[in-house]
Short mmCIF file of C-alpha atoms and ligand atoms in Angstrom, two decimals:
data_model
loop_
_atom_site.label_atom_id
_atom_site.label_comp_id
_atom_site.label_asym_id
_atom_site.label_seq_id
_atom_site.Cartn_x
_atom_site.Cartn_y
_atom_site.Cartn_z
CA MET A 1 0.00 0.00 0.00
CA GLY A 2 1.38 3.45 -0.91
CA GLU A 3 2.00 6.06 1.78
CA ASN A 4 -1.05 8.14 0.88
CA GLN A 5 -3.32 5.17 0.85
CA ALA A 6 -2.21 4.15 4.34
CA ASN A 7 -3.79 7.30 5.75
CA VAL A 8 -7.12 6.84 4.04
CA ALA A 9 -9.79 5.77 6.53
CA THR A 10 -11.79 2.96 5.01
CA PRO A 11 -14.93 1.77 6.77
CA GLU A 12 -12.98 -1.35 7.83
CA ASN A 13 -9.98 0.35 9.43
CA GLN A 14 -12.21 3.05 10.96
CA LEU A 15 -14.21 0.37 12.68
CA ASN A 16 -11.15 -1.40 13.97
CA THR A 17 -9.80 1.65 15.75
CA MET A 18 -13.07 2.63 17.32
CA SER A 19 -13.27 3.62 20.91
CA ASN A 20 -16.32 5.76 21.69
CA ILE A 21 -19.61 4.39 20.43
CA VAL A 22 -23.26 5.32 20.55
CA ILE A 23 -26.00 2.73 21.09
CA LEU A 24 -29.41 4.07 20.25
CA GLY A 25 -32.95 3.09 19.41
CA ALA A 26 -33.61 2.95 15.67
CA GLN A 27 -37.41 2.96 15.92
CA TRP A 28 -39.85 4.49 18.44
CA GLY A 29 -38.05 3.39 21.59
CA ASP A 30 -38.12 0.26 23.75
CA GLU A 31 -35.91 -1.64 21.31
CA GLY A 32 -33.91 -3.34 24.05
CA LYS A 33 -31.00 -0.89 24.36
CA GLY A 34 -30.64 -1.66 28.06
CA LYS A 35 -29.62 -5.26 27.43
CA LEU A 36 -27.11 -4.23 24.77
CA VAL A 37 -25.54 -1.52 26.87
CA ASP A 38 -25.33 -3.93 29.74
CA MET A 39 -23.75 -6.56 27.48
CA LEU A 40 -21.13 -4.17 26.16
CA ALA A 41 -20.46 -2.17 29.32
CA ASP A 42 -17.50 -4.33 30.36
CA ARG A 43 -15.59 -3.19 27.29
CA PHE A 44 -15.98 0.51 28.05
CA ASP A 45 -14.85 2.65 30.97
CA LEU A 46 -17.68 5.18 31.13
CA ILE A 47 -21.33 4.75 30.17
CA VAL A 48 -22.96 8.04 29.34
CA ARG A 49 -26.56 9.12 28.88
CA TYR A 50 -27.10 12.20 26.74
CA GLN A 51 -30.83 13.05 26.58
CA GLY A 52 -34.27 12.48 28.03
CA GLY A 53 -35.09 11.89 31.64
CA HIS A 54 -37.07 9.42 33.71
CA ASN A 55 -39.47 8.94 30.79
CA ALA A 56 -37.04 6.19 29.78
CA GLY A 57 -37.03 2.79 31.40
CA HIS A 58 -34.36 0.23 30.73
CA THR A 59 -35.02 -3.23 32.09
CA ILE A 60 -31.99 -5.38 32.75
CA LEU A 61 -32.10 -8.97 33.93
CA ILE A 62 -29.02 -10.26 35.67
CA GLY A 63 -29.64 -13.78 36.87
CA ASP A 64 -32.88 -13.57 38.82
CA ARG A 65 -32.43 -9.88 39.63
CA LYS A 66 -34.41 -7.36 37.61
CA PHE A 67 -33.35 -3.71 37.45
CA VAL A 68 -35.47 -0.97 35.88
CA LEU A 69 -33.30 2.09 35.41
CA ARG A 70 -34.91 5.34 34.35
CA LEU A 71 -32.20 7.96 34.69
CA VAL A 72 -28.99 6.25 35.68
CA PRO A 73 -27.09 4.61 32.78
CA SER A 74 -27.31 0.84 33.10
CA GLY A 75 -23.50 0.55 33.04
CA ILE A 76 -23.60 1.36 36.74
CA LEU A 77 -24.46 -2.29 37.37
CA HIS A 78 -20.86 -3.14 36.39
CA PRO A 79 -18.37 -2.69 39.23
CA GLY A 80 -15.72 -0.08 38.53
CA LYS A 81 -17.55 1.58 35.62
CA THR A 82 -18.51 5.23 35.76
CA ALA A 83 -22.10 6.09 34.83
CA VAL A 84 -22.53 9.66 33.63
CA ILE A 85 -25.74 11.69 33.33
CA GLY A 86 -24.90 14.30 30.73
CA ASN A 87 -25.96 17.91 30.32
CA GLY A 88 -28.63 16.99 27.75
CA LEU A 89 -30.84 15.33 30.32
CA VAL A 90 -33.68 16.71 32.39
CA ILE A 91 -33.56 15.46 35.97
CA ASP A 92 -36.19 15.09 38.62
CA PRO A 93 -33.88 15.15 41.67
CA LEU A 94 -36.38 13.26 43.80
CA ALA A 95 -36.72 10.49 41.21
CA LEU A 96 -32.93 10.36 40.87
CA LEU A 97 -32.51 10.06 44.63
CA GLU A 98 -35.02 7.24 44.75
CA GLU A 99 -33.23 5.40 41.96
CA SER A 100 -29.83 5.86 43.57
CA GLU A 101 -31.21 4.57 46.90
CA GLN A 102 -32.40 1.41 45.15
CA LEU A 103 -28.99 0.96 43.59
CA ARG A 104 -27.25 1.45 46.94
CA ALA A 105 -29.59 -1.11 48.49
CA ALA A 106 -28.49 -3.56 45.79
CA GLY A 107 -24.88 -2.98 46.82
CA ILE A 108 -23.87 -0.64 43.97
CA ASP A 109 -21.13 1.88 44.78
CA VAL A 110 -23.15 4.94 43.73
CA GLU A 111 -20.74 7.43 45.36
CA ASN A 112 -17.85 6.34 43.17
CA GLN A 113 -19.69 5.25 40.07
CA LEU A 114 -22.25 7.96 39.35
CA ARG A 115 -21.60 11.49 38.07
CA ILE A 116 -24.24 14.07 37.14
CA SER A 117 -23.75 17.09 34.90
CA ASN A 118 -24.03 20.46 36.61
CA ARG A 119 -25.62 21.72 33.37
CA ALA A 120 -28.48 19.21 33.18
CA HIS A 121 -31.88 20.83 33.68
CA VAL A 122 -34.11 20.26 36.69
CA ILE A 123 -37.70 19.02 36.47
CA LEU A 124 -40.03 20.65 39.00
CA PRO A 125 -43.38 19.25 40.14
CA THR A 126 -45.07 22.16 38.36
CA HIS A 127 -43.58 21.02 35.04
CA ARG A 128 -45.83 17.99 35.40
CA LEU A 129 -48.76 20.29 36.13
CA VAL A 130 -48.12 22.28 32.94
CA GLU A 131 -47.86 19.02 31.00
CA LYS A 132 -51.15 17.76 32.41
CA ILE A 133 -52.82 20.91 31.07
CA SER A 134 -51.26 20.83 27.63
CA GLU A 135 -52.17 17.17 27.18
CA ALA A 136 -55.78 17.96 28.05
CA ILE A 137 -56.44 21.19 26.11
CA PRO A 138 -59.81 20.72 24.40
CA GLY A 139 -59.49 20.48 20.62
CA ARG A 140 -55.76 19.78 20.76
CA VAL A 141 -54.47 16.32 19.94
CA ALA A 142 -52.78 14.77 22.96
CA ILE A 143 -49.23 13.52 22.32
CA GLY A 144 -49.70 10.73 24.85
CA THR A 145 -46.66 11.71 26.88
CA THR A 146 -45.36 9.92 29.97
CA LEU A 147 -46.50 12.90 32.13
CA ARG A 148 -43.10 13.11 33.81
CA GLY A 149 -42.65 16.82 33.07
CA ILE A 150 -40.10 16.15 30.33
CA GLY A 151 -41.51 18.38 27.56
CA PRO A 152 -42.22 21.46 29.74
CA THR A 153 -38.71 21.27 31.26
CA TYR A 154 -37.14 21.26 27.80
CA GLU A 155 -39.49 24.14 26.89
CA ASP A 156 -38.14 26.17 29.81
CA LYS A 157 -34.60 25.24 28.76
CA ALA A 158 -35.20 26.49 25.20
CA GLY A 159 -37.02 29.52 26.64
CA ARG A 160 -33.86 30.30 28.68
CA ARG A 161 -35.64 30.33 32.01
CA GLY A 162 -34.77 26.78 33.14
CA ILE A 163 -33.11 25.75 36.38
CA ARG A 164 -29.97 23.65 36.05
CA MET A 165 -28.30 21.28 38.51
CA ALA A 166 -25.67 23.94 39.27
CA ASP A 167 -28.51 26.34 40.18
CA LEU A 168 -30.06 23.73 42.42
CA LEU A 169 -26.79 23.53 44.35
CA ASP A 170 -26.52 27.30 44.67
CA ARG A 171 -28.37 27.85 47.94
CA GLU A 172 -28.60 31.63 47.58
CA TYR A 173 -29.83 31.59 44.01
CA PHE A 174 -32.09 28.53 43.90
CA GLY A 175 -34.98 29.57 46.18
CA GLU A 176 -35.69 32.84 44.41
CA ALA A 177 -35.15 31.51 40.89
CA VAL A 178 -37.37 28.50 41.41
CA ARG A 179 -40.18 30.59 42.90
CA GLN A 180 -40.27 32.65 39.69
CA VAL A 181 -40.49 29.59 37.48
CA ILE A 182 -43.16 28.04 39.71
CA ALA A 183 -45.19 31.28 39.66
CA ASP A 184 -45.12 31.21 35.86
CA HIS A 185 -46.30 27.59 35.79
CA VAL A 186 -49.06 28.26 38.30
CA THR A 187 -50.34 31.25 36.31
CA ARG A 188 -50.64 29.03 33.26
CA ALA A 189 -52.33 26.28 35.26
CA ARG A 190 -54.87 28.71 36.76
CA ALA A 191 -55.68 30.11 33.31
CA PHE A 192 -56.77 26.61 32.35
CA GLY A 193 -58.85 26.22 35.49
CA LEU A 194 -56.49 23.92 37.40
CA ASN A 195 -56.72 24.50 41.11
CA ASP A 196 -54.07 22.11 42.43
CA VAL A 197 -52.52 23.47 45.62
CA ILE A 198 -48.90 24.45 45.02
CA ASP A 199 -46.69 25.13 47.98
CA ALA A 200 -43.53 26.72 46.57
CA ASP A 201 -41.84 26.70 50.00
CA GLU A 202 -42.36 22.99 50.31
CA ILE A 203 -40.89 22.40 46.84
CA VAL A 204 -37.86 24.58 47.65
CA ALA A 205 -37.32 22.73 50.94
CA LYS A 206 -37.60 19.26 49.38
CA TYR A 207 -35.38 20.13 46.44
CA SER A 208 -32.77 21.82 48.65
CA ASP A 209 -32.65 18.71 50.78
CA ALA A 210 -32.22 16.54 47.67
CA ALA A 211 -29.52 18.93 46.43
CA GLU A 212 -27.36 18.28 49.49
CA LYS A 213 -27.60 14.52 48.96
CA LEU A 214 -26.74 14.80 45.28
CA ARG A 215 -24.02 17.48 45.67
CA PRO A 216 -21.05 15.07 45.84
CA LEU A 217 -22.10 13.49 42.53
CA VAL A 218 -22.54 16.70 40.52
CA CYS A 219 -19.69 18.08 38.42
CA ASP A 220 -18.76 19.41 34.99
CA THR A 221 -19.15 16.08 33.21
CA ALA A 222 -17.82 17.49 29.89
CA VAL A 223 -14.48 18.03 31.66
CA LEU A 224 -14.71 14.62 33.31
CA LEU A 225 -15.27 12.98 29.91
CA LYS A 226 -12.45 14.97 28.26
CA ASN A 227 -10.02 13.93 30.99
CA ALA A 228 -11.18 10.33 30.74
CA MET A 229 -10.62 10.30 26.96
CA ASP A 230 -7.20 11.97 27.39
CA SER A 231 -6.18 9.14 29.68
CA GLY A 232 -7.19 6.56 27.09
CA LYS A 233 -10.59 5.62 28.45
CA ASN A 234 -13.50 4.60 26.19
CA LEU A 235 -17.04 5.93 26.28
CA LEU A 236 -20.28 4.13 25.55
CA PHE A 237 -23.14 6.54 24.88
CA GLU A 238 -26.54 5.15 25.81
CA GLY A 239 -29.45 6.64 23.91
CA ALA A 240 -32.93 6.77 25.40
CA GLN A 241 -36.25 6.65 23.51
CA GLY A 242 -35.67 6.20 19.77
CA THR A 243 -34.83 7.97 16.52
CA MET A 244 -38.46 8.43 15.48
CA LEU A 245 -39.10 10.20 18.81
CA ASP A 246 -36.26 12.67 18.16
CA LEU A 247 -37.48 16.26 18.40
CA ASP A 248 -35.96 17.32 15.06
CA ASN A 249 -36.10 14.19 12.94
CA GLY A 250 -38.86 12.06 14.40
CA THR A 251 -42.57 11.90 13.65
CA TYR A 252 -43.15 15.46 14.86
CA PRO A 253 -45.16 16.51 16.85
CA PHE A 254 -45.58 12.97 18.22
CA VAL A 255 -42.05 12.95 19.57
CA THR A 256 -40.26 13.53 22.82
CA SER A 257 -38.59 16.91 23.40
CA SER A 258 -34.94 15.82 23.26
CA SER A 259 -32.34 14.81 20.69
CA ALA A 260 -32.53 11.03 20.63
CA CYS A 261 -30.45 10.78 17.42
CA ALA A 262 -26.68 10.28 17.42
CA GLY A 263 -26.05 14.04 17.21
CA GLY A 264 -27.52 14.34 20.69
CA ALA A 265 -24.61 12.31 22.04
CA SER A 266 -22.39 15.28 21.30
CA THR A 267 -24.60 18.21 22.31
CA GLY A 268 -25.91 16.30 25.33
CA THR A 269 -22.47 15.56 26.80
CA GLY A 270 -20.01 18.17 25.54
CA VAL A 271 -18.02 15.47 23.73
CA PRO A 272 -17.14 16.74 20.24
CA PRO A 273 -18.56 14.80 17.26
CA THR A 274 -14.99 14.10 16.12
CA LYS A 275 -14.54 11.87 19.16
CA ILE A 276 -17.47 9.60 18.34
CA SER A 277 -16.30 6.69 16.29
CA ALA A 278 -19.34 4.52 15.60
CA VAL A 279 -23.07 4.25 16.05
CA ILE A 280 -25.08 1.07 16.45
CA GLY A 281 -28.82 1.09 15.94
CA ILE A 282 -31.06 -1.20 17.93
CA SER A 283 -34.21 -2.43 16.24
CA LYS A 284 -36.81 -4.95 17.20
CA ALA A 285 -37.55 -7.75 14.70
CA TYR A 286 -40.95 -6.01 14.56
CA ILE A 287 -41.85 -2.53 15.83
CA THR A 288 -43.72 -0.91 18.70
CA ARG A 289 -44.83 2.54 19.69
CA VAL A 290 -46.20 3.99 22.93
CA GLY A 291 -48.45 7.03 22.91
CA GLY A 292 -50.16 8.78 20.01
CA GLY A 293 -49.11 9.40 16.43
CA PRO A 294 -49.30 7.66 13.07
CA PHE A 295 -47.97 4.12 12.81
CA PRO A 296 -48.26 2.76 9.25
CA THR A 297 -47.45 -0.89 10.06
CA GLU A 298 -49.53 -1.17 13.23
CA ALA A 299 -51.17 -4.60 13.59
CA LEU A 300 -54.59 -3.90 15.05
CA ASP A 301 -55.61 -7.55 14.89
CA ASP A 302 -54.93 -10.71 16.89
CA GLN A 303 -51.39 -10.85 15.47
CA GLY A 304 -50.66 -7.52 17.16
CA ASP A 305 -52.11 -8.93 20.40
CA LEU A 306 -49.91 -12.01 20.07
CA ILE A 307 -46.78 -9.90 19.69
CA ARG A 308 -47.80 -7.77 22.69
CA LYS A 309 -48.32 -10.87 24.80
CA ARG A 310 -45.22 -12.78 23.71
CA GLY A 311 -43.04 -9.65 23.76
CA HIS A 312 -44.41 -8.35 27.10
CA GLU A 313 -45.03 -5.09 25.31
CA PHE A 314 -46.18 -2.90 28.17
CA GLY A 315 -44.41 0.37 29.03
CA SER A 316 -41.81 -0.05 31.77
CA VAL A 317 -42.49 3.51 33.02
CA THR A 318 -46.24 3.94 32.58
CA GLY A 319 -47.38 0.32 32.18
CA ARG A 320 -49.34 1.33 29.06
CA PRO A 321 -49.83 -1.41 26.45
CA ARG A 322 -47.46 -0.74 23.56
CA ARG A 323 -48.87 -0.57 20.06
CA CYS A 324 -47.34 -3.41 18.04
CA GLY A 325 -46.74 -3.80 14.31
CA TRP A 326 -44.48 -5.11 11.57
CA PHE A 327 -40.92 -4.21 10.64
CA ASP A 328 -40.86 -0.98 8.68
CA VAL A 329 -38.03 -0.79 6.13
CA PRO A 330 -38.42 2.89 5.08
CA LEU A 331 -38.39 3.94 8.73
CA LEU A 332 -35.28 1.87 9.51
CA LYS A 333 -33.46 3.15 6.43
CA TYR A 334 -34.23 6.72 7.42
CA SER A 335 -33.01 6.02 10.93
CA ALA A 336 -29.75 4.51 9.64
CA MET A 337 -29.23 7.56 7.44
CA LEU A 338 -29.84 10.06 10.25
CA ASN A 339 -27.59 8.29 12.72
CA GLY A 340 -24.99 6.92 10.34
CA PHE A 341 -25.17 3.34 11.56
CA GLU A 342 -24.10 0.50 9.28
CA SER A 343 -24.80 -2.23 11.76
CA MET A 344 -27.96 -2.93 13.70
CA VAL A 345 -28.88 -5.24 16.52
CA VAL A 346 -32.14 -7.06 15.83
CA THR A 347 -33.83 -7.75 19.15
CA LYS A 348 -36.71 -9.98 20.25
CA LEU A 349 -36.51 -12.30 17.25
CA ASP A 350 -37.95 -15.06 19.45
CA VAL A 351 -41.19 -13.10 19.88
CA LEU A 352 -42.04 -14.00 16.26
CA ASP A 353 -41.44 -17.74 16.79
CA GLU A 354 -45.08 -18.83 16.54
CA LEU A 355 -46.06 -16.92 13.42
CA LYS A 356 -46.89 -18.70 10.17
CA GLN A 357 -46.12 -15.64 8.08
CA ILE A 358 -44.38 -12.35 8.81
CA PRO A 359 -45.30 -9.27 6.81
CA VAL A 360 -42.60 -6.62 6.27
CA CYS A 361 -43.29 -3.12 4.98
CA VAL A 362 -40.80 -2.43 2.17
CA ALA A 363 -42.23 0.89 0.93
CA TYR A 364 -45.16 3.23 1.48
CA GLU A 365 -47.88 4.33 -0.86
CA VAL A 366 -48.60 7.94 -0.04
CA ARG A 367 -51.45 9.64 -1.90
CA GLY A 368 -51.14 7.16 -4.75
CA LYS A 369 -47.32 7.34 -5.05
CA VAL A 370 -44.99 4.54 -3.96
CA THR A 371 -42.02 5.82 -1.99
CA THR A 372 -39.31 4.52 0.33
CA GLU A 373 -38.85 7.97 1.89
CA MET A 374 -40.22 9.00 5.28
CA PRO A 375 -43.01 11.55 4.91
CA ALA A 376 -42.30 14.81 6.74
CA THR A 377 -45.79 15.39 8.07
CA VAL A 378 -47.95 13.26 10.28
CA ARG A 379 -50.76 13.85 7.77
CA ASP A 380 -48.77 12.09 5.05
CA LEU A 381 -47.52 9.42 7.43
CA ALA A 382 -51.09 8.73 8.54
CA ASP A 383 -52.00 8.34 4.88
CA ALA A 384 -49.04 6.02 4.13
CA LYS A 385 -50.20 2.53 3.20
CA PRO A 386 -47.51 -0.11 3.60
CA VAL A 387 -46.37 -2.03 0.54
CA TRP A 388 -45.99 -5.50 2.03
CA GLU A 389 -43.76 -8.44 1.33
CA THR A 390 -44.44 -11.54 3.36
CA MET A 391 -41.81 -13.90 4.71
CA PRO A 392 -42.53 -17.41 5.94
CA GLY A 393 -42.34 -17.88 9.71
CA TRP A 394 -40.20 -20.61 11.30
CA GLN A 395 -42.68 -21.86 13.90
CA SER A 396 -40.07 -23.24 16.23
CA SER A 397 -38.30 -21.82 19.25
CA THR A 398 -35.33 -19.52 18.78
CA GLU A 399 -35.31 -18.58 22.44
CA GLY A 400 -31.81 -18.40 23.84
CA ILE A 401 -30.05 -19.45 20.60
CA SER A 402 -26.61 -17.84 20.49
CA ASN A 403 -25.20 -19.27 17.27
CA TRP A 404 -26.25 -17.96 13.86
CA LYS A 405 -26.09 -21.39 12.26
CA LYS A 406 -28.39 -22.84 14.91
CA LEU A 407 -31.21 -20.44 14.04
CA PRO A 408 -33.91 -22.05 11.87
CA GLN A 409 -33.31 -21.39 8.16
CA ALA A 410 -36.51 -19.31 7.89
CA ALA A 411 -35.37 -17.10 10.78
CA ARG A 412 -32.01 -16.51 9.06
CA ASP A 413 -33.85 -15.78 5.80
CA TYR A 414 -36.00 -13.25 7.63
CA VAL A 415 -32.98 -11.46 9.11
CA GLU A 416 -31.19 -11.49 5.75
CA PHE A 417 -34.31 -10.09 4.11
CA LEU A 418 -34.22 -7.15 6.55
CA GLU A 419 -30.53 -6.63 5.83
CA LYS A 420 -31.06 -6.68 2.08
CA HIS A 421 -33.91 -4.19 2.13
CA THR A 422 -32.46 -1.79 4.69
CA GLY A 423 -28.85 -1.99 3.49
CA VAL A 424 -27.82 -2.37 7.13
CA GLU A 425 -26.00 -5.36 8.54
CA ALA A 426 -27.70 -7.27 11.37
CA GLY A 427 -24.48 -7.82 13.29
CA CYS A 428 -26.15 -9.04 16.43
CA ILE A 429 -29.46 -10.74 17.14
CA SER A 430 -31.13 -11.01 20.50
CA THR A 431 -33.17 -14.12 21.29
CA GLY A 432 -34.07 -13.45 24.92
CA PRO A 433 -33.58 -10.98 27.77
CA GLU A 434 -30.44 -12.56 29.26
CA ARG A 435 -26.96 -11.42 28.25
CA THR A 436 -26.17 -14.92 26.98
CA GLN A 437 -29.24 -15.12 24.72
CA THR A 438 -27.50 -13.29 21.91
CA VAL A 439 -26.07 -14.14 18.49
CA VAL A 440 -23.03 -12.10 17.43
CA ARG A 441 -22.36 -12.57 13.70
CA GLU A 442 -18.82 -13.64 12.95
CA GLY A 443 -16.89 -11.06 10.94
CA SER A 444 -19.60 -8.41 11.33
CA LYS A 445 -18.99 -4.70 11.78
CA PHE A 446 -20.79 -5.05 15.09
CA GLN A 447 -18.18 -7.52 16.23
CA ALA A 448 -15.36 -5.26 15.03
CA VAL A 449 -16.75 -2.24 16.87
CA THR A 450 -17.54 -3.95 20.11
CA SER A 451 -14.75 -6.45 20.67
P1 IMP B 1 -42.52 12.44 26.76
O1 IMP B 1 -41.13 11.98 26.49
O2 IMP B 1 -43.03 12.02 28.11
O3 IMP B 1 -42.69 13.88 26.48
O4 IMP B 1 -43.47 11.67 25.71
C1 IMP B 1 -43.46 11.96 24.31
C2 IMP B 1 -43.67 10.70 23.49
O5 IMP B 1 -42.51 9.86 23.64
C3 IMP B 1 -44.87 9.84 23.93
O6 IMP B 1 -45.41 9.22 22.79
C4 IMP B 1 -44.23 8.79 24.82
O7 IMP B 1 -45.00 7.60 24.87
C5 IMP B 1 -42.91 8.57 24.09
N1 IMP B 1 -41.85 8.07 24.96
C6 IMP B 1 -41.17 8.75 25.91
N2 IMP B 1 -40.25 7.98 26.49
C7 IMP B 1 -40.33 6.78 25.90
C8 IMP B 1 -39.61 5.55 26.04
O8 IMP B 1 -38.68 5.43 26.84
N3 IMP B 1 -40.00 4.55 25.21
C9 IMP B 1 -40.99 4.67 24.29
N4 IMP B 1 -41.67 5.79 24.12
C10 IMP B 1 -41.36 6.83 24.92
#
C-alpha cells in the first residue's frame, strides 16, 4: 500500500480503531437498548446518557435480579464503571434520589460510580402540572406523553428560564429563581382552570434537601469525559427513547422533546462529534410505539395482540400497552441515514417464533405514489399505506439461541431479508432478555466495533 493510501480511513480500518460508540434506538423506543448496553459495558470505561429523563425505562435482567433504570445509565451495574448523566438530560432530583437509593440497596457503589452534569436541567413538580394541562387542552391532539414533566422542562430550557443542577446547588440563588419559574407555571395552570394546591416553599425545601444529597455526585461532566478520553478511556453513549421520537427528525409533533439521534450524544455531553467513532442502531424484529401518532405498520388484529403478549409489550415507566406492528423498512433506512449506523442489533426475534407468516413493509404508498422515503408530516404518514412483502415464519423456538447457524433457516432468511432491504447489517441478534441469549455474527462490523 502506498504512503497516501495508508492514511485513508476505510470503513474497515475506521471500525477497527473505534473507541467511543453510541448505542441508540432505531425505531420508536423500547428496542432493548438496556440489554445491549449492559452486554457491552464491560468493554468501556464510562457509560454516558445524553438526553431524556425518567421517561425512559431500561429493564436489565441479571440472573434472577431485575433492574429498571430510568435515569442512571445501566452501566452502573458493572463494578468499577462510571455512569454519567450528561448535560442533555432533564432530571427530577427526587426520582434520581429514589433510583440511587435502590442501587445502593443492591450494593452498587453509587458514590464512586455515578456522576451528574451540573448543566443538566431540573424538572419541577409544576412542570408535570403544565404538562397535564397541555395534554388535556380541548381540541388539541394529545401527544400521549409519559406525564413526567419532560416536555415542559425542555421548553423552559429552550425559553432560557430553566433551572440547572448547578442552580439547584446554589443555595442563595435557587430559592428565588425556582419561585419565579413556579409562579409562571401556576399562572398558566390557573388560566386553564387547574386548582391544584402548590406550595412553593415545600418544593424549595424538598429540592434543597435533595440537592445536598446529590451534591457530591454533581460536576462538569464534559471536563470529566475529556479527561477520561485523554487518559485513554472509552465511552459508551446510551441513547434513550428512539430515533423516530427525536425532536428534530422524528414523527413530529408525536415525539419527545430531546435529541434522541446520534447528534444528541455530542450536544448532550459536551463530547465533540470528532470523538465519536461509531453508532449502532437497535431495532426490534418487529416494531412498537407507545403514545399517540401515526404508525403505518400497526397490527390492530390478533397478530398484534400475540406480539404484545409474547413480547411483554407494556411500558416499563407507565405500564401502558405498547402498540405493536411489523418491521418498517423505510423507517429503519431513514433512521440509519440520520444516525450513520451500518450495523444494527435485531432484538426480540424469538417473539415472532409462533407466526406462520411475517409481513414486512418495504415501501409506502402515499397519496397514490410509492415511496421509500419517510413523509415529513404526520398527515402524510397517517396516509401512508404499507407495501408488504411476506416472509414465511419458522414456527419453532429460537429462544436463547446464540449461534447464527443454529437459528432455523426461515429465521435466518428473515434477518437477511431485513438486511437486504435496509442496506444495514444485522451484526447481532437477541433471542431473549439474558446477556447470553445473543447471536453475534462472525466477521460483522458489530463484532469489530464492540470487541
Ligand atoms: P414524553 O417523552 O413524556 O414527552 O413523551 C413523548 C412521546 O414519547 C410519547 O409518545 C411517549 O410515549 C414517548 N416516549 C417517551 N419515552 C419513551 C420511552 O422510553 N420509550 C418509548 N416511548 C417513549
